[in-house]
């Protein structure tokens, strides 16, 4: 069933149209790569789906959310695909939206997202601590992600003592620790060499899928995108083509 959907998304910056009317649906355990030339609207699309940027027009719907103003989900226009009720998130208040992002979404960026003074396990535990989980409990939950990501034994290392690929796998653990519904990754392999990039994308797609989350990713790298179930090509703020893969 559909977890996250964007309908008729339009976003303008002055005279620049970053999104010109985009429709996208993300299913359970789906992995979606967004590709396209620089300036085509990839980041804007990712950030709009993630509730970071608000569209000028259109809606972003997330499974299990109720719309504000007491509108029951059943009254929110439900697009074709069935499944659980979804509510709009693009019109939520800023506090509610940022709480929702922390709880239901995980984020992986290109680089520079780990706090250098904290050991890896505390970096991973951070999103849980921000939600109010006591430190000890948060670190215990964080540690469970180290083995699946091939990070056994690196729990106490500081980011400066990790390789680029290891640091990126710690960042993936941090995105997954809250058990999000969707992981958003913006050029997650952009700072890595080809060999490390392959290793990281294999783990990102596999571990995210096993966790039950969907993955939405922006990448310039066709080899990286090929690890995703679907590829969305964006051009001038529109989806220009859509390819479906069957990944094992
Ligand atoms: P991509 O990720 O494909 O490189 P972006 O989504 O970053 O594309 O940008 C799409 C278009 O919108 C570009 O022309 C970009 O310069 C413009 N844009 C994006 N964000 C902003 C912003 N905050 N202010 C002004 N223009 C922006
Ligand atoms: P990417 O390399 O992923 O395309 P960019 O360097 O285009 O990222 O954008 C990085 C951030 O800056 C994004 O959050 C985007 O919205 C913003 N941005 C992009 N273009 C502009 C612009 N022309 N003016 C202001 N902000 C922009």
PDB file of C-alpha atoms and ligand atoms in Angstrom:
ATOM      1  CA  UNK A   1       0.000   0.000   0.000  1.00  0.00           C
ATOM      2  CA  UNK A   2       1.038   3.613  -0.461  1.00  0.00           C
ATOM      3  CA  UNK A   3       2.946   5.139   2.442  1.00  0.00           C
ATOM      4  CA  UNK A   4       3.691   8.585   1.080  1.00  0.00           C
ATOM      5  CA  UNK A   5       2.267  10.480  -1.861  1.00  0.00           C
ATOM      6  CA  UNK A   6       2.727  13.842  -3.518  1.00  0.00           C
ATOM      7  CA  UNK A   7      -0.051  15.147  -5.743  1.00  0.00           C
ATOM      8  CA  UNK A   8       0.147  18.093  -8.109  1.00  0.00           C
ATOM      9  CA  UNK A   9       3.225  19.491  -6.418  1.00  0.00           C
ATOM     10  CA  UNK A  10       4.167  22.969  -7.559  1.00  0.00           C
ATOM     11  CA  UNK A  11       6.990  25.038  -6.074  1.00  0.00           C
ATOM     12  CA  UNK A  12       8.282  28.345  -7.397  1.00  0.00           C
ATOM     13  CA  UNK A  13      11.175  30.523  -6.323  1.00  0.00           C
ATOM     14  CA  UNK A  14      10.452  33.925  -7.844  1.00  0.00           C
ATOM     15  CA  UNK A  15      10.553  33.397 -11.587  1.00  0.00           C
ATOM     16  CA  UNK A  16      12.054  29.906 -11.214  1.00  0.00           C
ATOM     17  CA  UNK A  17       9.698  26.954 -11.246  1.00  0.00           C
ATOM     18  CA  UNK A  18      11.433  24.219  -9.252  1.00  0.00           C
ATOM     19  CA  UNK A  19       8.428  21.855  -9.358  1.00  0.00           C
ATOM     20  CA  UNK A  20       5.938  22.226 -12.176  1.00  0.00           C
ATOM     21  CA  UNK A  21       3.270  19.731 -11.107  1.00  0.00           C
ATOM     22  CA  UNK A  22       4.673  16.446  -9.845  1.00  0.00           C
ATOM     23  CA  UNK A  23       2.729  13.341  -8.836  1.00  0.00           C
ATOM     24  CA  UNK A  24       4.510  10.567  -7.022  1.00  0.00           C
ATOM     25  CA  UNK A  25       3.503   7.623  -4.856  1.00  0.00           C
ATOM     26  CA  UNK A  26       5.835   5.689  -2.592  1.00  0.00           C
ATOM     27  CA  UNK A  27       4.774   2.214  -1.520  1.00  0.00           C
ATOM     28  CA  UNK A  28       5.717   0.152   1.496  1.00  0.00           C
ATOM     29  CA  UNK A  29       9.362  -0.996   1.281  1.00  0.00           C
ATOM     30  CA  UNK A  30       9.576   0.807  -2.060  1.00  0.00           C
ATOM     31  CA  UNK A  31      12.921   2.310  -2.998  1.00  0.00           C
ATOM     32  CA  UNK A  32      12.832   5.258  -5.326  1.00  0.00           C
ATOM     33  CA  UNK A  33      15.785   7.028  -6.933  1.00  0.00           C
ATOM     34  CA  UNK A  34      15.252  10.570  -8.218  1.00  0.00           C
ATOM     35  CA  UNK A  35      17.639  11.442 -11.043  1.00  0.00           C
ATOM     36  CA  UNK A  36      18.012  14.372 -13.400  1.00  0.00           C
ATOM     37  CA  UNK A  37      20.268  17.248 -14.421  1.00  0.00           C
ATOM     38  CA  UNK A  38      21.473  19.821 -11.917  1.00  0.00           C
ATOM     39  CA  UNK A  39      18.737  22.377 -11.222  1.00  0.00           C
ATOM     40  CA  UNK A  40      15.938  20.087 -12.451  1.00  0.00           C
ATOM     41  CA  UNK A  41      14.153  20.054  -9.083  1.00  0.00           C
ATOM     42  CA  UNK A  42      15.411  16.837  -7.460  1.00  0.00           C
ATOM     43  CA  UNK A  43      16.306  18.364  -4.086  1.00  0.00           C
ATOM     44  CA  UNK A  44      13.128  20.411  -4.030  1.00  0.00           C
ATOM     45  CA  UNK A  45      11.059  17.275  -4.691  1.00  0.00           C
ATOM     46  CA  UNK A  46      12.851  15.279  -1.969  1.00  0.00           C
ATOM     47  CA  UNK A  47      12.516  18.110   0.553  1.00  0.00           C
ATOM     48  CA  UNK A  48       8.855  18.686  -0.328  1.00  0.00           C
ATOM     49  CA  UNK A  49       7.996  15.004   0.176  1.00  0.00           C
ATOM     50  CA  UNK A  50       9.971  15.089   3.444  1.00  0.00           C
ATOM     51  CA  UNK A  51       8.004  18.051   4.802  1.00  0.00           C
ATOM     52  CA  UNK A  52      11.046  20.318   4.786  1.00  0.00           C
ATOM     53  CA  UNK A  53       9.817  22.572   1.969  1.00  0.00           C
ATOM     54  CA  UNK A  54       6.137  23.436   1.625  1.00  0.00           C
ATOM     55  CA  UNK A  55       4.691  23.301  -1.888  1.00  0.00           C
ATOM     56  CA  UNK A  56       2.872  26.355  -3.286  1.00  0.00           C
ATOM     57  CA  UNK A  57       0.216  24.004  -4.640  1.00  0.00           C
ATOM     58  CA  UNK A  58      -0.566  20.325  -4.296  1.00  0.00           C
ATOM     59  CA  UNK A  59      -0.541  17.989  -1.339  1.00  0.00           C
ATOM     60  CA  UNK A  60       1.759  15.615   0.480  1.00  0.00           C
ATOM     61  CA  UNK A  61      -0.057  12.706   2.108  1.00  0.00           C
ATOM     62  CA  UNK A  62       1.362  10.324   4.692  1.00  0.00           C
ATOM     63  CA  UNK A  63      -0.219   7.088   5.830  1.00  0.00           C
ATOM     64  CA  UNK A  64      -1.650   7.169   9.308  1.00  0.00           C
ATOM     65  CA  UNK A  65      -1.735  10.967   9.592  1.00  0.00           C
ATOM     66  CA  UNK A  66      -4.867  12.867  10.413  1.00  0.00           C
ATOM     67  CA  UNK A  67      -5.389  16.196   8.792  1.00  0.00           C
ATOM     68  CA  UNK A  68      -5.650  19.249  10.980  1.00  0.00           C
ATOM     69  CA  UNK A  69      -8.904  21.010  11.884  1.00  0.00           C
ATOM     70  CA  UNK A  70     -10.474  17.698  12.868  1.00  0.00           C
ATOM     71  CA  UNK A  71     -11.037  16.603   9.281  1.00  0.00           C
ATOM     72  CA  UNK A  72     -11.213  12.814   9.438  1.00  0.00           C
ATOM     73  CA  UNK A  73      -8.877  11.048   7.011  1.00  0.00           C
ATOM     74  CA  UNK A  74     -11.835   9.600   5.123  1.00  0.00           C
ATOM     75  CA  UNK A  75     -12.747  13.105   3.951  1.00  0.00           C
ATOM     76  CA  UNK A  76      -9.312  13.774   2.575  1.00  0.00           C
ATOM     77  CA  UNK A  77      -9.305  12.994  -1.148  1.00  0.00           C
ATOM     78  CA  UNK A  78      -7.817   9.510  -1.415  1.00  0.00           C
ATOM     79  CA  UNK A  79      -5.961   8.729  -4.596  1.00  0.00           C
ATOM     80  CA  UNK A  80      -6.490   5.458  -6.455  1.00  0.00           C
ATOM     81  CA  UNK A  81      -4.286   3.029  -4.520  1.00  0.00           C
ATOM     82  CA  UNK A  82      -5.988   1.487  -1.492  1.00  0.00           C
ATOM     83  CA  UNK A  83      -4.540   0.907   1.953  1.00  0.00           C
ATOM     84  CA  UNK A  84      -4.615   2.779   5.230  1.00  0.00           C
ATOM     85  CA  UNK A  85      -6.011   6.304   5.417  1.00  0.00           C
ATOM     86  CA  UNK A  86      -3.627   9.114   4.699  1.00  0.00           C
ATOM     87  CA  UNK A  87      -3.708  12.700   5.791  1.00  0.00           C
ATOM     88  CA  UNK A  88      -2.057  15.824   4.473  1.00  0.00           C
ATOM     89  CA  UNK A  89       1.195  16.804   6.090  1.00  0.00           C
ATOM     90  CA  UNK A  90       2.073  19.793   3.893  1.00  0.00           C
ATOM     91  CA  UNK A  91      -0.324  22.056   5.784  1.00  0.00           C
ATOM     92  CA  UNK A  92       0.603  21.059   9.340  1.00  0.00           C
ATOM     93  CA  UNK A  93       1.901  23.663  11.770  1.00  0.00           C
ATOM     94  CA  UNK A  94       5.692  23.953  11.991  1.00  0.00           C
ATOM     95  CA  UNK A  95       5.931  22.286  15.422  1.00  0.00           C
ATOM     96  CA  UNK A  96       3.767  19.359  14.442  1.00  0.00           C
ATOM     97  CA  UNK A  97       5.592  18.965  11.169  1.00  0.00           C
ATOM     98  CA  UNK A  98       9.047  18.928  12.756  1.00  0.00           C
ATOM     99  CA  UNK A  99       7.872  16.419  15.374  1.00  0.00           C
ATOM    100  CA  UNK A 100       6.484  14.272  12.564  1.00  0.00           C
ATOM    101  CA  UNK A 101       9.770  14.457  10.640  1.00  0.00           C
ATOM    102  CA  UNK A 102      11.740  13.346  13.697  1.00  0.00           C
ATOM    103  CA  UNK A 103       9.416  10.430  14.398  1.00  0.00           C
ATOM    104  CA  UNK A 104       8.431   9.120  11.009  1.00  0.00           C
ATOM    105  CA  UNK A 105      11.277  10.086   8.677  1.00  0.00           C
ATOM    106  CA  UNK A 106      15.002   9.338   8.644  1.00  0.00           C
ATOM    107  CA  UNK A 107      17.517  11.493   6.780  1.00  0.00           C
ATOM    108  CA  UNK A 108      20.877  10.657   5.216  1.00  0.00           C
ATOM    109  CA  UNK A 109      22.945  13.424   3.636  1.00  0.00           C
ATOM    110  CA  UNK A 110      26.063  13.502   1.505  1.00  0.00           C
ATOM    111  CA  UNK A 111      28.493  14.101   4.380  1.00  0.00           C
ATOM    112  CA  UNK A 112      29.188  16.081   7.513  1.00  0.00           C
ATOM    113  CA  UNK A 113      26.174  14.999   9.494  1.00  0.00           C
ATOM    114  CA  UNK A 114      27.818  13.302  12.477  1.00  0.00           C
ATOM    115  CA  UNK A 115      28.813  15.225  15.571  1.00  0.00           C
ATOM    116  CA  UNK A 116      32.612  14.910  15.757  1.00  0.00           C
ATOM    117  CA  UNK A 117      32.851  14.918  19.550  1.00  0.00           C
ATOM    118  CA  UNK A 118      30.427  12.023  20.089  1.00  0.00           C
ATOM    119  CA  UNK A 119      31.201   8.301  19.753  1.00  0.00           C
ATOM    120  CA  UNK A 120      29.433   6.551  16.864  1.00  0.00           C
ATOM    121  CA  UNK A 121      26.874   4.893  19.144  1.00  0.00           C
ATOM    122  CA  UNK A 122      25.848   8.228  20.641  1.00  0.00           C
ATOM    123  CA  UNK A 123      25.565   9.790  17.215  1.00  0.00           C
ATOM    124  CA  UNK A 124      23.162   6.985  16.304  1.00  0.00           C
ATOM    125  CA  UNK A 125      21.297   7.347  19.612  1.00  0.00           C
ATOM    126  CA  UNK A 126      20.810  11.094  19.202  1.00  0.00           C
ATOM    127  CA  UNK A 127      17.416  11.045  17.397  1.00  0.00           C
ATOM    128  CA  UNK A 128      16.033   8.833  20.182  1.00  0.00           C
ATOM    129  CA  UNK A 129      17.387  11.125  22.886  1.00  0.00           C
ATOM    130  CA  UNK A 130      15.791  14.107  21.111  1.00  0.00           C
ATOM    131  CA  UNK A 131      12.487  12.236  21.405  1.00  0.00           C
ATOM    132  CA  UNK A 132      13.036  11.846  25.129  1.00  0.00           C
ATOM    133  CA  UNK A 133      14.401   8.292  25.363  1.00  0.00           C
ATOM    134  CA  UNK A 134      16.853   8.087  28.294  1.00  0.00           C
ATOM    135  CA  UNK A 135      20.477   7.995  27.195  1.00  0.00           C
ATOM    136  CA  UNK A 136      21.257   4.445  28.312  1.00  0.00           C
ATOM    137  CA  UNK A 137      18.192   3.016  26.628  1.00  0.00           C
ATOM    138  CA  UNK A 138      18.820   5.059  23.481  1.00  0.00           C
ATOM    139  CA  UNK A 139      22.421   3.838  23.223  1.00  0.00           C
ATOM    140  CA  UNK A 140      21.285   0.222  23.732  1.00  0.00           C
ATOM    141  CA  UNK A 141      18.817   0.575  20.861  1.00  0.00           C
ATOM    142  CA  UNK A 142      21.422   2.344  18.743  1.00  0.00           C
ATOM    143  CA  UNK A 143      23.904  -0.535  19.177  1.00  0.00           C
ATOM    144  CA  UNK A 144      21.488  -2.990  17.552  1.00  0.00           C
ATOM    145  CA  UNK A 145      22.024  -1.277  14.198  1.00  0.00           C
ATOM    146  CA  UNK A 146      25.789  -1.728  14.154  1.00  0.00           C
ATOM    147  CA  UNK A 147      25.930  -5.418  13.180  1.00  0.00           C
ATOM    148  CA  UNK A 148      23.403  -5.230  10.287  1.00  0.00           C
ATOM    149  CA  UNK A 149      25.418  -2.333   8.843  1.00  0.00           C
ATOM    150  CA  UNK A 150      28.767  -4.106   9.195  1.00  0.00           C
ATOM    151  CA  UNK A 151      29.882  -1.730  11.953  1.00  0.00           C
ATOM    152  CA  UNK A 152      30.516  -4.232  14.736  1.00  0.00           C
ATOM    153  CA  UNK A 153      33.275  -3.072  17.062  1.00  0.00           C
ATOM    154  CA  UNK A 154      33.124   0.579  15.941  1.00  0.00           C
ATOM    155  CA  UNK A 155      30.562   1.705  18.547  1.00  0.00           C
ATOM    156  CA  UNK A 156      33.018   3.845  20.535  1.00  0.00           C
ATOM    157  CA  UNK A 157      34.881   5.393  17.596  1.00  0.00           C
ATOM    158  CA  UNK A 158      34.507   9.082  16.963  1.00  0.00           C
ATOM    159  CA  UNK A 159      33.590  10.144  13.409  1.00  0.00           C
ATOM    160  CA  UNK A 160      37.170  11.332  12.788  1.00  0.00           C
ATOM    161  CA  UNK A 161      38.363   7.767  13.390  1.00  0.00           C
ATOM    162  CA  UNK A 162      36.013   6.277  10.789  1.00  0.00           C
ATOM    163  CA  UNK A 163      36.494   5.868   7.033  1.00  0.00           C
ATOM    164  CA  UNK A 164      34.095   7.697   4.720  1.00  0.00           C
ATOM    165  CA  UNK A 165      32.096   4.531   4.116  1.00  0.00           C
ATOM    166  CA  UNK A 166      31.949   3.701   7.822  1.00  0.00           C
ATOM    167  CA  UNK A 167      30.808   7.231   8.678  1.00  0.00           C
ATOM    168  CA  UNK A 168      28.078   6.981   6.057  1.00  0.00           C
ATOM    169  CA  UNK A 169      26.924   3.633   7.495  1.00  0.00           C
ATOM    170  CA  UNK A 170      26.761   5.251  10.942  1.00  0.00           C
ATOM    171  CA  UNK A 171      24.621   7.984   9.370  1.00  0.00           C
ATOM    172  CA  UNK A 172      22.330   5.279   7.942  1.00  0.00           C
ATOM    173  CA  UNK A 173      22.030   3.696  11.402  1.00  0.00           C
ATOM    174  CA  UNK A 174      21.095   7.104  12.767  1.00  0.00           C
ATOM    175  CA  UNK A 175      18.400   7.507  10.120  1.00  0.00           C
ATOM    176  CA  UNK A 176      16.945   4.069  10.901  1.00  0.00           C
ATOM    177  CA  UNK A 177      17.117   4.121  14.700  1.00  0.00           C
ATOM    178  CA  UNK A 178      13.708   5.782  15.132  1.00  0.00           C
ATOM    179  CA  UNK A 179      12.219   3.054  12.891  1.00  0.00           C
ATOM    180  CA  UNK A 180      10.917   5.599  10.408  1.00  0.00           C
ATOM    181  CA  UNK A 181       8.310   4.996   7.718  1.00  0.00           C
ATOM    182  CA  UNK A 182      10.456   6.663   5.072  1.00  0.00           C
ATOM    183  CA  UNK A 183      14.200   7.261   4.770  1.00  0.00           C
ATOM    184  CA  UNK A 184      15.204  10.258   2.638  1.00  0.00           C
ATOM    185  CA  UNK A 185      18.735  10.258   1.265  1.00  0.00           C
ATOM    186  CA  UNK A 186      20.242  13.218  -0.618  1.00  0.00           C
ATOM    187  CA  UNK A 187      23.285  12.041  -2.608  1.00  0.00           C
ATOM    188  CA  UNK A 188      24.132   9.468   0.085  1.00  0.00           C
ATOM    189  CA  UNK A 189      27.162   8.215  -1.856  1.00  0.00           C
ATOM    190  CA  UNK A 190      28.162  11.567  -3.351  1.00  0.00           C
ATOM    191  CA  UNK A 191      31.366  11.843  -1.306  1.00  0.00           C
ATOM    192  CA  UNK A 192      32.501   8.205  -1.707  1.00  0.00           C
ATOM    193  CA  UNK A 193      34.695   6.395  -4.224  1.00  0.00           C
ATOM    194  CA  UNK A 194      33.014   3.859  -6.492  1.00  0.00           C
ATOM    195  CA  UNK A 195      33.840   0.746  -4.494  1.00  0.00           C
ATOM    196  CA  UNK A 196      32.711   2.269  -1.181  1.00  0.00           C
ATOM    197  CA  UNK A 197      29.681   3.750  -2.874  1.00  0.00           C
ATOM    198  CA  UNK A 198      28.523   0.298  -4.018  1.00  0.00           C
ATOM    199  CA  UNK A 199      29.039  -1.126  -0.541  1.00  0.00           C
ATOM    200  CA  UNK A 200      27.081   1.729   1.086  1.00  0.00           C
ATOM    201  CA  UNK A 201      24.177   1.681  -1.370  1.00  0.00           C
ATOM    202  CA  UNK A 202      23.802  -2.100  -1.027  1.00  0.00           C
ATOM    203  CA  UNK A 203      23.574  -1.768   2.757  1.00  0.00           C
ATOM    204  CA  UNK A 204      21.328   1.303   2.603  1.00  0.00           C
ATOM    205  CA  UNK A 205      18.777  -0.383   0.332  1.00  0.00           C
ATOM    206  CA  UNK A 206      18.905  -3.790   2.054  1.00  0.00           C
ATOM    207  CA  UNK A 207      18.809  -2.660   5.682  1.00  0.00           C
ATOM    208  CA  UNK A 208      16.147  -0.005   4.997  1.00  0.00           C
ATOM    209  CA  UNK A 209      14.002  -2.588   3.265  1.00  0.00           C
ATOM    210  CA  UNK A 210      14.438  -5.104   6.094  1.00  0.00           C
ATOM    211  CA  UNK A 211      13.454  -2.422   8.592  1.00  0.00           C
ATOM    212  CA  UNK A 212      10.161  -2.032   6.711  1.00  0.00           C
ATOM    213  CA  UNK A 213      10.826   1.578   5.687  1.00  0.00           C
ATOM    214  CA  UNK A 214      10.550   3.029   2.208  1.00  0.00           C
ATOM    215  CA  UNK A 215      13.536   4.821   0.674  1.00  0.00           C
ATOM    216  CA  UNK A 216      13.488   8.020  -1.381  1.00  0.00           C
ATOM    217  CA  UNK A 217      16.867   9.072  -2.704  1.00  0.00           C
ATOM    218  CA  UNK A 218      18.422  11.696  -4.925  1.00  0.00           C
ATOM    219  CA  UNK A 219      21.504  10.570  -6.830  1.00  0.00           C
ATOM    220  CA  UNK A 220      23.522  11.563  -9.877  1.00  0.00           C
ATOM    221  CA  UNK A 221      24.991   8.069 -10.100  1.00  0.00           C
ATOM    222  CA  UNK A 222      23.175   5.595 -12.376  1.00  0.00           C
ATOM    223  CA  UNK A 223      24.971   2.637 -10.740  1.00  0.00           C
ATOM    224  CA  UNK A 224      23.647   3.768  -7.365  1.00  0.00           C
ATOM    225  CA  UNK A 225      20.138   4.359  -8.718  1.00  0.00           C
ATOM    226  CA  UNK A 226      20.128   0.852 -10.185  1.00  0.00           C
ATOM    227  CA  UNK A 227      20.009  -0.534  -6.630  1.00  0.00           C
ATOM    228  CA  UNK A 228      16.591   1.071  -6.180  1.00  0.00           C
ATOM    229  CA  UNK A 229      13.316  -0.531  -7.192  1.00  0.00           C
ATOM    230  CA  UNK A 230      12.229   2.474  -9.260  1.00  0.00           C
ATOM    231  CA  UNK A 231      13.893   5.409 -10.941  1.00  0.00           C
ATOM    232  CA  UNK A 232      12.136   8.723 -11.426  1.00  0.00           C
ATOM    233  CA  UNK A 233      13.741  11.035 -13.979  1.00  0.00           C
ATOM    234  CA  UNK A 234      13.088  14.706 -13.363  1.00  0.00           C
ATOM    235  CA  UNK A 235      13.540  17.471 -15.922  1.00  0.00           C
ATOM    236  CA  UNK A 236      12.539  21.127 -15.558  1.00  0.00           C
ATOM    237  CA  UNK A 237      10.441  20.369 -12.499  1.00  0.00           C
ATOM    238  CA  UNK A 238       8.502  17.554 -14.131  1.00  0.00           C
ATOM    239  CA  UNK A 239       8.787  13.799 -14.156  1.00  0.00           C
ATOM    240  CA  UNK A 240      10.107  12.969 -17.607  1.00  0.00           C
ATOM    241  CA  UNK A 241      10.191   9.200 -17.236  1.00  0.00           C
ATOM    242  CA  UNK A 242       9.708   6.457 -14.753  1.00  0.00           C
ATOM    243  CA  UNK A 243      11.450   3.105 -14.822  1.00  0.00           C
ATOM    244  CA  UNK A 244      10.532   0.093 -12.772  1.00  0.00           C
ATOM    245  CA  UNK A 245      13.073  -2.487 -11.728  1.00  0.00           C
ATOM    246  CA  UNK A 246      12.592  -5.724  -9.935  1.00  0.00           C
ATOM    247  CA  UNK A 247      15.365  -5.940  -7.426  1.00  0.00           C
ATOM    248  CA  UNK A 248      15.778  -9.079  -5.380  1.00  0.00           C
TER     249      UNK A 248
HETATM  250  P1  LIG B   1      18.446  19.888  -8.228  1.00  0.00           P
HETATM  251  O1  LIG B   1      18.352  19.245  -6.887  1.00  0.00           O
HETATM  252  O2  LIG B   1      17.880  19.033  -9.317  1.00  0.00           O
HETATM  253  O3  LIG B   1      19.800  20.388  -8.556  1.00  0.00           O
HETATM  254  P2  LIG B   1      16.905  22.002  -6.991  1.00  0.00           P
HETATM  255  O4  LIG B   1      15.655  21.364  -6.524  1.00  0.00           O
HETATM  256  O5  LIG B   1      17.978  22.261  -5.987  1.00  0.00           O
HETATM  257  O6  LIG B   1      17.466  21.164  -8.227  1.00  0.00           O
HETATM  258  O7  LIG B   1      16.560  23.366  -7.681  1.00  0.00           O
HETATM  259  C1  LIG B   1      15.580  23.495  -8.723  1.00  0.00           C
HETATM  260  C2  LIG B   1      15.560  24.936  -9.179  1.00  0.00           C
HETATM  261  O8  LIG B   1      15.075  25.761  -8.127  1.00  0.00           O
HETATM  262  C3  LIG B   1      16.944  25.474  -9.520  1.00  0.00           C
HETATM  263  O9  LIG B   1      16.774  26.402 -10.573  1.00  0.00           O
HETATM  264  C4  LIG B   1      17.380  26.158  -8.248  1.00  0.00           C
HETATM  265  O10 LIG B   1      18.336  27.171  -8.488  1.00  0.00           O
HETATM  266  C5  LIG B   1      16.069  26.698  -7.729  1.00  0.00           C
HETATM  267  N1  LIG B   1      16.029  26.787  -6.256  1.00  0.00           N
HETATM  268  C6  LIG B   1      16.052  25.733  -5.400  1.00  0.00           C
HETATM  269  N2  LIG B   1      15.988  26.153  -4.136  1.00  0.00           N
HETATM  270  C7  LIG B   1      15.938  27.496  -4.187  1.00  0.00           C
HETATM  271  C8  LIG B   1      15.851  28.530  -3.185  1.00  0.00           C
HETATM  272  N3  LIG B   1      15.811  28.244  -1.881  1.00  0.00           N
HETATM  273  N4  LIG B   1      15.798  29.815  -3.614  1.00  0.00           N
HETATM  274  C9  LIG B   1      15.824  30.105  -4.926  1.00  0.00           C
HETATM  275  N5  LIG B   1      15.900  29.202  -5.914  1.00  0.00           N
HETATM  276  C10 LIG B   1      15.956  27.916  -5.550  1.00  0.00           C
HETATM  277  P1  LIG B   2      22.013  19.686  -4.905  1.00  0.00           P
HETATM  278  O1  LIG B   2      23.472  19.591  -5.121  1.00  0.00           O
HETATM  279  O2  LIG B   2      21.442  18.546  -4.109  1.00  0.00           O
HETATM  280  O3  LIG B   2      21.230  19.992  -6.136  1.00  0.00           O
HETATM  281  P2  LIG B   2      21.962  22.418  -4.271  1.00  0.00           P
HETATM  282  O4  LIG B   2      23.377  22.802  -4.057  1.00  0.00           O
HETATM  283  O5  LIG B   2      21.264  22.693  -5.560  1.00  0.00           O
HETATM  284  O6  LIG B   2      21.818  20.890  -3.903  1.00  0.00           O
HETATM  285  O7  LIG B   2      21.069  23.036  -3.126  1.00  0.00           O
HETATM  286  C1  LIG B   2      21.396  22.936  -1.783  1.00  0.00           C
HETATM  287  C2  LIG B   2      20.354  23.724  -0.998  1.00  0.00           C
HETATM  288  O8  LIG B   2      20.324  25.085  -1.452  1.00  0.00           O
HETATM  289  C3  LIG B   2      18.943  23.170  -1.209  1.00  0.00           C
HETATM  290  O9  LIG B   2      18.271  23.154   0.033  1.00  0.00           O
HETATM  291  C4  LIG B   2      18.278  24.128  -2.164  1.00  0.00           C
HETATM  292  O10 LIG B   2      16.906  24.275  -1.877  1.00  0.00           O
HETATM  293  C5  LIG B   2      19.030  25.429  -1.940  1.00  0.00           C
HETATM  294  N1  LIG B   2      19.194  26.160  -3.202  1.00  0.00           N
HETATM  295  C6  LIG B   2      19.403  25.649  -4.427  1.00  0.00           C
HETATM  296  N2  LIG B   2      19.468  26.587  -5.362  1.00  0.00           N
HETATM  297  C7  LIG B   2      19.310  27.759  -4.708  1.00  0.00           C
HETATM  298  C8  LIG B   2      19.264  29.123  -5.134  1.00  0.00           C
HETATM  299  N3  LIG B   2      19.371  29.479  -6.400  1.00  0.00           N
HETATM  300  N4  LIG B   2      19.069  30.058  -4.202  1.00  0.00           N
HETATM  301  C9  LIG B   2      18.943  29.718  -2.908  1.00  0.00           C
HETATM  302  N5  LIG B   2      18.968  28.464  -2.455  1.00  0.00           N
HETATM  303  C10 LIG B   2      19.138  27.491  -3.344  1.00  0.00           C
END
